[in-house]
Short mmCIF file of C-alpha atoms and ligand atoms in Angstrom, two decimals:
data_model
loop_
_atom_site.label_atom_id
_atom_site.label_comp_id
_atom_site.label_asym_id
_atom_site.label_seq_id
_atom_site.Cartn_x
_atom_site.Cartn_y
_atom_site.Cartn_z
CA MET A 1 105.49 91.47 71.65
CA PHE A 2 102.36 90.26 73.61
CA ASN A 3 98.97 90.65 71.91
CA ILE A 4 96.40 92.30 73.80
CA VAL A 5 93.73 89.77 75.06
CA LYS A 6 90.81 89.66 72.58
CA GLY A 7 87.96 92.17 73.27
CA THR A 8 90.06 94.25 75.69
CA HIS A 9 91.51 97.58 74.88
CA ASP A 10 93.99 99.91 76.14
CA VAL A 11 92.68 103.42 77.39
CA ILE A 12 95.56 105.57 77.31
CA LYS A 13 96.61 109.34 77.13
CA GLU A 14 93.94 111.47 75.37
CA GLU A 15 91.11 108.69 75.56
CA ALA A 16 91.84 108.10 79.41
CA LYS A 17 91.44 111.76 79.96
CA LYS A 18 88.10 111.55 78.14
CA TYR A 19 86.98 108.71 80.44
CA SER A 20 88.06 110.72 83.61
CA TYR A 21 86.10 113.62 82.35
CA ILE A 22 83.12 111.67 81.80
CA GLU A 23 83.43 109.83 85.07
CA GLU A 24 84.01 113.02 87.10
CA ALA A 25 81.19 114.70 85.57
CA LEU A 26 78.70 111.76 86.32
CA ALA A 27 80.26 111.41 89.83
CA ASN A 28 79.63 114.97 90.44
CA PHE A 29 75.95 114.74 89.24
CA ALA A 30 75.18 111.62 91.26
CA THR A 31 76.43 113.38 94.49
CA ILE A 32 74.18 116.30 93.76
CA TYR A 33 71.25 113.57 93.78
CA GLY A 34 72.57 112.37 97.10
CA TYR A 35 74.50 109.24 95.94
CA LYS A 36 77.47 108.05 97.80
CA GLU A 37 80.32 106.25 96.09
CA PHE A 38 80.72 102.35 96.41
CA ARG A 39 83.84 100.50 95.43
CA THR A 40 82.95 96.87 95.48
CA PRO A 41 85.41 94.06 94.54
CA ILE A 42 85.83 93.03 90.86
CA ILE A 43 85.59 89.32 91.96
CA GLU A 44 82.55 87.89 93.59
CA ASN A 45 81.26 84.41 94.45
CA SER A 46 79.79 83.02 91.39
CA GLU A 47 76.52 82.38 93.01
CA LEU A 48 75.76 86.02 93.38
CA PHE A 49 75.48 86.45 89.70
CA THR A 50 73.65 83.03 89.01
CA ARG A 51 71.12 84.13 91.66
CA SER A 52 70.51 87.74 90.61
CA VAL A 53 71.35 88.18 86.96
CA GLY A 54 69.86 84.85 86.61
CA ASN A 55 70.33 81.52 85.01
CA SER A 56 68.30 82.37 82.00
CA SER A 57 70.23 85.44 81.01
CA ASP A 58 72.92 85.12 78.35
CA ILE A 59 75.35 86.80 80.61
CA VAL A 60 75.17 83.85 82.98
CA ARG A 61 74.61 81.07 80.61
CA LYS A 62 77.40 82.18 78.24
CA GLU A 63 79.37 85.14 79.17
CA MET A 64 80.75 84.92 82.58
CA TYR A 65 84.57 84.81 83.36
CA THR A 66 84.15 82.15 86.07
CA PHE A 67 87.20 80.14 87.49
CA GLU A 68 87.95 78.10 90.64
CA ASP A 69 90.35 79.77 93.06
CA LYS A 70 93.14 77.91 94.90
CA GLY A 71 90.81 77.23 97.66
CA GLY A 72 88.14 75.56 95.38
CA ARG A 73 85.64 78.31 95.39
CA SER A 74 83.90 79.29 92.36
CA ILE A 75 84.66 82.88 91.65
CA THR A 76 83.45 85.37 88.86
CA LEU A 77 84.68 88.53 87.40
CA ARG A 78 81.70 90.87 87.88
CA PRO A 79 79.89 91.06 84.52
CA GLU A 80 77.88 94.10 85.86
CA MET A 81 77.64 96.05 89.10
CA THR A 82 74.09 96.04 90.50
CA ALA A 83 74.46 92.71 92.11
CA GLY A 84 77.82 93.51 93.81
CA THR A 85 76.65 96.99 95.10
CA ILE A 86 73.39 95.38 96.64
CA ARG A 87 75.49 92.69 98.35
CA SER A 88 77.52 95.31 99.67
CA MET A 89 74.47 97.18 101.00
CA VAL A 90 73.21 94.01 102.56
CA ASN A 91 76.56 93.05 104.03
CA GLU A 92 77.07 96.46 105.55
CA LYS A 93 73.56 96.34 107.11
CA LEU A 94 72.88 99.65 105.41
CA PHE A 95 69.10 99.00 105.30
CA ALA A 96 69.15 98.64 109.04
CA ILE A 97 71.16 101.59 109.99
CA GLN A 98 70.11 104.32 107.62
CA ASP A 99 67.16 106.01 106.00
CA TYR A 100 65.76 104.67 102.73
CA PRO A 101 66.48 104.80 99.96
CA VAL A 102 69.91 103.80 100.18
CA LYS A 103 71.89 105.55 97.20
CA ALA A 104 74.90 104.25 95.56
CA PHE A 105 77.05 105.27 92.67
CA TYR A 106 79.97 103.31 91.24
CA CYS A 107 82.45 103.02 88.39
CA GLY A 108 84.80 100.38 87.39
CA PRO A 109 85.32 97.49 84.88
CA ASN A 110 83.30 94.75 84.11
CA PHE A 111 83.85 91.47 82.15
CA ARG A 112 81.80 89.61 79.54
CA TYR A 113 82.67 86.92 77.29
CA GLU A 114 80.88 88.36 74.22
CA ARG A 115 81.64 88.42 70.56
CA PRO A 116 83.75 91.70 70.18
CA GLN A 117 82.48 94.24 67.90
CA GLN A 118 82.06 98.12 67.69
CA GLY A 119 80.99 99.24 71.17
CA ARG A 120 81.09 95.76 72.55
CA TYR A 121 84.08 94.54 74.54
CA ARG A 122 84.89 91.57 76.81
CA GLN A 123 86.13 94.23 79.46
CA PHE A 124 84.35 97.42 79.74
CA ASN A 125 83.63 100.15 82.09
CA GLN A 126 80.42 101.25 83.56
CA PHE A 127 79.23 104.21 85.63
CA GLY A 128 75.96 103.52 87.32
CA VAL A 129 73.62 104.27 90.37
CA GLU A 130 71.43 102.04 92.57
CA CYS A 131 68.68 103.58 94.46
CA ALA A 132 67.62 100.78 96.74
CA GLY A 133 64.84 100.60 99.22
CA VAL A 134 62.06 102.61 96.99
CA THR A 135 58.54 102.24 97.19
CA THR A 136 57.03 104.88 95.03
CA VAL A 137 56.99 105.53 91.16
CA GLU A 138 58.65 108.90 91.98
CA ARG A 139 61.95 107.15 92.66
CA ASP A 140 61.73 105.40 89.35
CA VAL A 141 61.12 108.85 87.64
CA GLU A 142 63.98 110.39 89.72
CA VAL A 143 66.47 107.83 88.54
CA ILE A 144 65.51 108.20 84.77
CA ALA A 145 65.54 111.93 85.07
CA LEU A 146 69.12 111.75 86.62
CA ALA A 147 70.34 109.67 83.62
CA TYR A 148 68.75 112.11 81.33
CA SER A 149 70.23 115.23 83.04
CA MET A 150 73.56 113.56 82.88
CA LEU A 151 73.35 112.99 79.28
CA GLN A 152 72.16 116.59 78.69
CA PHE A 153 75.12 117.99 80.94
CA LEU A 154 77.56 115.91 78.70
CA GLY A 155 76.20 117.65 75.72
CA PHE A 156 73.83 115.25 74.27
CA GLU A 157 70.75 116.50 72.39
CA ASP A 158 68.20 114.15 70.87
CA VAL A 159 68.83 111.01 72.91
CA LYS A 160 66.29 108.31 72.38
CA LEU A 161 64.84 107.06 75.92
CA SER A 162 63.04 103.74 75.27
CA ILE A 163 60.73 102.67 78.16
CA ASN A 164 58.68 99.84 79.03
CA THR A 165 56.97 98.07 81.92
CA LEU A 166 57.31 94.31 82.82
CA GLY A 167 54.49 94.90 85.02
CA ASP A 168 53.77 92.97 88.22
CA GLU A 169 53.54 89.35 89.09
CA GLU A 170 50.16 89.01 87.72
CA THR A 171 50.94 90.73 84.59
CA ARG A 172 53.89 88.53 84.03
CA THR A 173 52.10 85.37 84.69
CA ASN A 174 49.30 86.27 82.18
CA TYR A 175 51.53 87.72 79.57
CA LYS A 176 54.07 84.52 79.80
CA ASN A 177 51.16 82.24 79.32
CA ALA A 178 50.01 84.31 76.21
CA LEU A 179 53.68 84.12 74.75
CA LYS A 180 53.80 80.69 75.33
CA GLU A 181 50.70 79.81 73.40
CA TYR A 182 51.73 82.00 70.50
CA PHE A 183 55.45 80.79 70.37
CA SER A 184 54.61 77.26 70.78
CA LYS A 185 53.28 77.31 67.25
CA HIS A 186 56.56 78.75 65.93
CA VAL A 187 59.56 78.00 68.23
CA ASP A 188 60.65 74.78 66.11
CA ASN A 189 61.24 77.38 63.35
CA MET A 190 63.39 79.87 65.37
CA CYS A 191 67.03 80.13 66.53
CA SER A 192 68.69 78.08 69.20
CA ASP A 193 68.71 80.64 71.60
CA CYS A 194 65.02 81.28 71.08
CA LYS A 195 64.42 77.73 71.66
CA GLU A 196 66.24 77.75 75.04
CA ARG A 197 64.55 81.07 76.04
CA PHE A 198 61.07 79.54 75.34
CA ASN A 199 61.81 77.19 78.36
CA LEU A 200 63.90 79.43 80.49
CA ASN A 201 62.44 82.86 80.34
CA ILE A 202 60.16 83.21 77.29
CA MET A 203 59.91 86.98 77.66
CA ARG A 204 63.63 87.05 76.58
CA ILE A 205 62.42 85.85 73.10
CA LEU A 206 61.53 89.34 72.47
CA ASP A 207 65.03 90.65 72.60
CA CYS A 208 66.07 88.10 69.83
CA LYS A 209 67.99 90.11 66.80
CA VAL A 210 67.70 87.26 64.30
CA GLU A 211 65.82 88.68 61.24
CA SER A 212 63.71 85.84 60.34
CA ASP A 213 62.71 85.39 64.16
CA ARG A 214 61.85 89.16 64.23
CA LYS A 215 59.10 88.70 61.60
CA ILE A 216 57.51 86.18 64.15
CA ILE A 217 58.29 88.23 67.16
CA ASP A 218 56.57 91.35 65.64
CA LYS A 219 53.24 89.70 65.43
CA ALA A 220 53.57 88.25 69.03
CA PRO A 221 51.15 89.48 71.92
CA LYS A 222 52.07 92.81 73.45
CA ILE A 223 52.34 93.33 77.16
CA SER A 224 50.14 96.44 77.18
CA SER A 225 47.08 94.00 76.72
CA TYR A 226 48.07 92.22 79.69
CA LEU A 227 48.89 94.83 82.31
CA SER A 228 47.01 94.50 85.52
CA THR A 229 45.15 97.49 86.71
CA ASN A 230 47.91 98.41 89.20
CA ALA A 231 50.80 97.96 86.69
CA LYS A 232 48.86 100.12 84.30
CA GLU A 233 48.42 103.00 86.81
CA LYS A 234 51.94 102.62 87.76
CA PHE A 235 53.12 102.89 84.18
CA ASP A 236 50.78 105.76 83.40
CA LYS A 237 52.04 107.54 86.14
CA THR A 238 55.52 107.18 85.21
CA LEU A 239 55.04 108.48 81.78
CA ASN A 240 53.00 111.53 83.08
CA TYR A 241 55.75 112.49 85.21
CA LEU A 242 58.25 112.16 82.22
CA LYS A 243 55.89 114.35 80.34
CA ASP A 244 55.62 116.91 83.21
CA LEU A 245 59.71 117.06 83.21
CA ASP A 246 59.87 117.29 79.39
CA ILE A 247 61.71 114.21 79.13
CA PRO A 248 60.90 112.65 75.60
CA TYR A 249 60.39 108.82 75.56
CA VAL A 250 59.15 106.19 73.30
CA ILE A 251 57.32 103.27 74.61
CA ASP A 252 59.14 99.91 73.36
CA GLU A 253 57.08 97.03 74.08
CA GLU A 254 59.86 94.64 73.17
CA LEU A 255 62.24 96.13 75.67
CA VAL A 256 62.71 93.16 78.20
CA ARG A 257 66.40 93.63 79.00
CA GLY A 258 68.81 90.93 79.50
CA LEU A 259 69.12 90.53 83.09
CA ASP A 260 66.67 88.44 85.19
CA TYR A 261 66.32 90.80 88.20
CA TYR A 262 64.03 93.47 86.59
CA THR A 263 60.44 93.89 87.31
CA GLY A 264 58.22 96.97 86.48
CA ILE A 265 60.01 99.78 84.63
CA VAL A 266 62.65 99.19 82.31
CA PHE A 267 64.63 101.68 80.10
CA GLU A 268 67.59 102.38 77.65
CA PHE A 269 69.04 105.31 76.06
CA HIS A 270 70.18 105.31 72.71
CA TYR A 271 72.05 107.77 70.58
CA THR A 272 72.99 107.99 66.84
CA SER A 273 75.99 110.20 66.17
CA LYS A 274 75.64 112.75 63.30
CA ASN A 275 77.72 110.33 61.02
CA GLY A 276 75.22 107.71 61.82
CA ASN A 277 77.05 105.67 64.30
CA ASN A 278 75.20 103.73 66.92
CA TYR A 279 77.05 101.55 69.25
CA GLY A 280 74.04 100.17 71.15
CA ALA A 281 72.42 101.48 74.17
CA ILE A 282 74.57 103.99 76.07
CA CYS A 283 72.70 103.55 79.20
CA ALA A 284 70.40 101.02 80.63
CA GLY A 285 68.41 100.01 83.60
CA GLY A 286 65.32 99.39 85.45
CA HIS A 287 63.17 98.49 88.37
CA TYR A 288 64.05 95.46 90.55
CA GLY A 289 61.54 94.16 92.78
CA HIS A 290 63.19 91.06 94.41
CA LEU A 291 66.87 91.55 94.11
CA ILE A 292 67.53 92.82 97.41
CA SER A 293 65.68 89.94 99.15
CA GLU A 294 67.33 87.30 96.93
CA ILE A 295 70.89 88.65 97.86
CA GLY A 296 69.79 88.27 101.74
CA GLY A 297 68.25 91.79 102.38
CA PRO A 298 65.01 92.98 103.44
CA ASP A 299 61.96 92.70 101.10
CA LEU A 300 62.69 96.04 99.36
CA GLU A 301 62.72 96.98 95.98
CA GLY A 302 65.26 99.21 93.89
CA VAL A 303 65.95 101.05 90.72
CA GLY A 304 69.13 101.97 88.73
CA PHE A 305 70.94 102.23 85.69
CA ALA A 306 74.49 101.95 84.23
CA PHE A 307 76.36 103.87 81.53
CA GLY A 308 78.78 102.25 79.28
CA ILE A 309 81.68 104.41 79.28
CA GLU A 310 83.14 103.18 76.07
CA ARG A 311 80.11 103.88 74.12
CA LEU A 312 79.68 107.34 75.67
CA ALA A 313 83.17 108.11 74.84
CA LYS A 314 82.99 106.99 71.34
CA VAL A 315 79.50 108.85 70.34
CA MET A 316 80.85 111.99 72.19
CA GLU A 317 84.10 111.90 70.29
CA ASP A 318 82.20 111.35 66.95
CA ASP A 319 80.06 114.46 67.67
CA GLY A 320 82.70 116.57 69.23
CA LEU A 321 81.14 116.79 72.70
CA PHE A 322 84.19 116.88 74.64
CA PRO A 323 85.43 120.20 76.04
CA ASP A 324 89.11 121.08 75.27
CA LEU A 325 90.82 118.58 77.38
CA ASP A 326 94.26 120.13 76.42
CA ASP A 327 96.90 118.72 78.67
CA GLY A 328 99.55 120.90 77.82
CA ILE A 329 102.18 121.99 80.42
CA ASP A 330 102.82 125.18 82.11
CA LEU A 331 106.61 125.39 81.54
CA PHE A 332 109.28 123.79 79.50
CA ILE A 333 112.64 124.39 81.00
CA MET A 334 115.77 124.47 78.70
CA PRO A 335 119.08 124.35 80.38
CA ILE A 336 122.04 125.28 78.35
CA GLY A 337 125.22 123.54 79.85
CA GLU A 338 126.01 121.36 82.88
CA LYS A 339 125.47 124.17 85.54
CA ALA A 340 122.18 125.00 84.05
CA ARG A 341 121.14 121.43 83.97
CA ASN A 342 122.09 120.97 87.70
CA PHE A 343 120.13 123.97 88.57
CA SER A 344 117.08 122.65 86.69
CA VAL A 345 116.80 119.61 88.74
CA SER A 346 115.97 121.64 92.02
CA LEU A 347 114.22 124.16 90.11
CA ALA A 348 111.97 121.72 88.28
CA TYR A 349 111.49 119.86 91.81
CA ASN A 350 110.19 123.01 93.53
CA LEU A 351 108.13 124.36 90.72
CA ARG A 352 106.14 120.86 90.51
CA ASN A 353 105.68 121.07 94.20
CA LEU A 354 104.03 124.32 93.75
CA PHE A 355 101.66 122.57 91.17
CA PHE A 356 103.37 124.21 88.08
CA SER A 357 103.31 121.21 85.35
CA THR A 358 106.94 121.33 84.22
CA GLU A 359 109.01 119.35 81.73
CA ILE A 360 112.73 119.74 81.26
CA CYS A 361 115.14 118.85 78.25
CA TYR A 362 118.16 117.24 79.80
CA GLU A 363 119.41 116.04 76.45
CA ASP A 364 121.98 118.04 74.52
CA LYS A 365 119.72 119.56 71.82
CA SER A 366 119.73 122.53 69.62
CA PHE A 367 117.34 125.62 70.51
CA SER A 368 115.36 124.59 67.50
CA GLN A 369 114.95 120.90 68.61
CA MET A 370 114.04 122.16 72.22
CA PHE A 371 111.46 124.63 70.97
CA LYS A 372 109.95 121.87 68.87
CA LYS A 373 109.87 119.55 72.06
CA ALA A 374 108.18 122.46 74.01
CA GLU A 375 105.69 122.85 71.01
CA ARG A 376 104.76 119.09 71.10
CA ARG A 377 104.25 119.12 74.87
CA ASN A 378 101.98 122.04 74.29
CA ALA A 379 103.79 124.25 76.81
CA LYS A 380 102.73 127.66 77.54
CA LEU A 381 106.11 129.03 78.46
CA ALA A 382 109.72 128.02 77.94
CA LEU A 383 112.46 128.69 80.58
CA ILE A 384 115.68 129.40 78.95
CA ILE A 385 118.68 128.91 81.42
CA GLY A 386 121.93 129.71 80.02
CA GLU A 387 125.55 129.63 81.99
CA ASN A 388 126.08 133.23 81.71
CA GLU A 389 122.54 134.17 82.82
CA LEU A 390 122.69 131.64 85.74
CA GLU A 391 125.92 133.73 87.05
CA LYS A 392 123.91 136.72 87.05
CA LYS A 393 120.92 135.00 88.63
CA GLU A 394 118.74 135.43 85.66
CA VAL A 395 116.57 133.31 83.43
CA THR A 396 114.77 134.01 80.26
CA LEU A 397 111.12 133.36 79.95
CA LYS A 398 109.33 133.12 76.66
CA ASP A 399 105.74 133.04 76.09
CA LEU A 400 105.21 130.49 73.54
CA ASN A 401 101.82 131.90 72.32
CA THR A 402 102.74 135.54 71.82
CA LYS A 403 106.54 134.73 71.29
CA GLU A 404 107.38 137.50 73.53
CA GLN A 405 110.48 136.78 75.90
CA GLU A 406 112.04 138.75 78.85
CA THR A 407 115.02 138.16 81.05
CA ILE A 408 114.22 138.19 84.71
CA LYS A 409 115.82 137.63 87.94
CA ILE A 410 115.41 134.20 89.44
CA ASP A 411 114.25 135.69 92.71
CA ASP A 412 111.43 137.22 90.78
CA LEU A 413 110.54 133.92 88.94
CA LEU A 414 107.64 132.87 91.06
CA LYS A 415 106.04 136.44 91.15
CA VAL A 416 106.08 136.48 87.26
CA LEU A 417 104.68 133.09 87.02
CA TYR A 418 101.74 133.80 89.45
CA LYS A 419 101.03 136.91 87.53
CA TYR A 420 101.15 135.13 84.23
CA PHE A 421 98.86 132.42 85.10
CA GLU A 422 96.47 134.69 86.86
CA GLN A 423 96.11 136.95 83.66
CA ASP A 424 95.83 133.74 81.52
CA GLU A 425 92.89 132.99 83.65
CA HIS A 426 94.60 129.73 84.24
CA ASN A 427 92.98 127.96 87.20
CA HIS A 428 96.02 127.40 89.10
CA GLU A 429 95.51 126.77 92.81
CA HIS A 430 99.18 127.96 93.73
CA SER A 431 99.66 128.99 97.11
CA GLU A 432 100.48 132.48 97.46
CA HIS A 433 102.82 131.70 100.45
CA GLU A 434 105.26 129.35 98.80
CA CYS A 435 108.61 130.05 97.21
CA CYS A 436 110.42 128.20 94.33
CA CYS A 437 113.64 128.16 96.28
CA GLY A 438 112.50 125.86 99.01
CA HIS A 439 109.57 123.56 100.40
CA HIS A 440 108.28 125.69 103.04
CA SER A 441 105.29 127.98 103.21
CA HIS A 442 104.57 130.64 105.83
CA GLN A 443 102.27 128.33 107.53
CA ASP A 444 104.53 125.41 107.44
CA CYS A 445 107.87 126.96 108.51
CA ASP A 446 108.15 127.39 112.13
CA ASN A 447 111.90 127.78 112.23
CA ASP A 448 112.43 131.55 112.67
CA ASP A 449 116.26 131.09 112.70
CA HIS A 450 116.22 129.32 109.06
CA GLU A 451 118.09 131.31 106.64
CA CYS A 452 116.55 131.93 103.07
CA HIS A 453 118.80 131.76 100.31
CA HIS A 454 117.11 134.45 98.35
CA GLU A 455 115.96 137.81 99.31
CA HIS A 456 112.21 138.12 99.06
CA ASP A 457 109.81 141.00 99.19
CA GLU A 458 108.55 141.13 102.89
CA SER A 459 104.97 141.35 101.84
CA ASP A 460 105.48 138.58 99.19
CA HIS A 461 106.69 135.26 99.00
CA CYS A 462 109.00 133.37 101.33
CA CYS A 463 110.14 130.01 102.11
CA CYS A 464 111.37 130.19 105.57
CA HIS A 465 110.27 133.16 107.62
CA LYS A 466 106.95 133.91 109.26
CA HIS A 467 106.25 137.20 107.67
CA GLU A 468 103.25 139.06 108.79
CA LYS A 469 101.25 139.86 105.60
P1 HAM B 1 73.49 96.31 80.78
O1 HAM B 1 72.52 96.74 79.82
O2 HAM B 1 73.99 94.92 80.78
O3 HAM B 1 72.82 96.45 82.39
O4 HAM B 1 74.47 97.26 80.91
C1 HAM B 1 74.56 98.67 80.86
C2 HAM B 1 75.40 99.30 79.93
O5 HAM B 1 76.74 99.02 79.84
C3 HAM B 1 74.94 99.15 78.42
O6 HAM B 1 73.74 100.00 78.09
C4 HAM B 1 76.11 99.36 77.58
O7 HAM B 1 76.24 100.89 77.49
C5 HAM B 1 77.21 98.76 78.58
N1 HAM B 1 77.81 97.73 78.28
C6 HAM B 1 77.13 96.55 78.39
N2 HAM B 1 77.87 95.56 77.75
C7 HAM B 1 78.95 95.98 77.09
C8 HAM B 1 79.98 95.47 76.60
N3 HAM B 1 80.12 94.15 76.23
N4 HAM B 1 80.95 96.38 75.95
C9 HAM B 1 80.65 97.63 75.95
N5 HAM B 1 79.58 98.12 76.86
C10 HAM B 1 78.66 97.31 77.28
C11 HAM B 1 73.54 96.47 83.63
O8 HAM B 1 74.72 96.07 83.47
C12 HAM B 1 72.58 96.80 84.72
N6 HAM B 1 73.57 96.42 85.87
C13 HAM B 1 72.14 98.15 84.78
C14 HAM B 1 71.45 98.41 85.86
C15 HAM B 1 71.87 99.02 87.07
N7 HAM B 1 70.28 98.08 86.13
C16 HAM B 1 69.70 98.66 87.34
N8 HAM B 1 70.75 99.25 87.86
#
């Protein structure tokens, strides 16, 4: 037995289905907003993150999985996906060859050496978007609105959107000076992180969670008193748009975010599930003024966000927000005896090729044991194949829901199945032109001489002949 690496977790079976559901829903939404998928490498040159996420961030200082590869290069497992996505836009020269903004969405694992706890892992998944090459407040609003719509689509009500602005250069210079003056009187009594932040990036002190420090931080100067006219106008405009769109928000002046690339608007979405669980921000993002040029691109700005899939899935599970993701199967085949088992191999093969999810019991089991297995697999139909029936080219089909059963000709099986799943409003996309006795369809088969083993209704299904419908 090998223990799983601390801070990581297996995502299997039902949970994996939930992750896929979230990721697919978010990808569909992002596509509607004109985003294209980007799949960038999990490993990047370490310098990408020290430059972008920043030397003063906890991520770069303490949390990166960095190693030297066999060629002596410093490589880092990505701790987030904004930097890699923008690097890719720059490397692919997208800013030179396409209209702005360049819109990317992405999904994948990230790695941070954090203290594992509820909703905090060392390997975790994000889904995010980057809207790069933006000049207007409207793009910031569009991106916040996208995250909000996504959460609504997933069934969230009462998400809390916290928003702040980090202003422009003028704002930040004046505000940092004010903070320096204030914290210089207190920093000696604050935690070691705050002491470091005092020198590295003083605004990050506002993010400290240590209770005794909070009392000092609460009385610190607020950024709203230092906003330049331009920064204030932009922030007010953003908030007015959010009001117009009926997107509720609270201004949180202590929201500074843990990555150094933010300038302007920053935001986080929080949610407390009905049983009181809150795993931290489920989505976070903001505007970055210099990231693109720092990574070697043109002097353009961008805005984006990322959802934490683990946290989203947890609160959705807590509040029952997932639809029925039943992974039941269509058919459970129960062959009785050697000949039936032989027949079942090709039958199952062909049915699966026609997209019927099918399981078979090849083991020698009693009827009741086989039915229990079918039940555990949440099968809709049981297909019982006895030796005598097989000689008569018949099988028995049992609806495991209504418990009704009928004996049918093998040649009619496909017709019966299509009818059943149509009535079941099962969203099967089976081709009407295919046959369970072979691998061909009307369209595929151009061998007119090929003999079909079964007799088919001319107007119906055939595997081998080009019938006119
Ligand atoms: P972040 O706030 O570091 O921002 O991460 C975004 C989200 O990822 C968080 O709100 C949280 O849901 C999830 N997350 C972060 N760390 C962990 C962890 N250790 N375990 C589980 N979930 C976690 C960014 O990464 C930025 N790149 C977002 C962004 C995109 N800004 C602009 N564009």
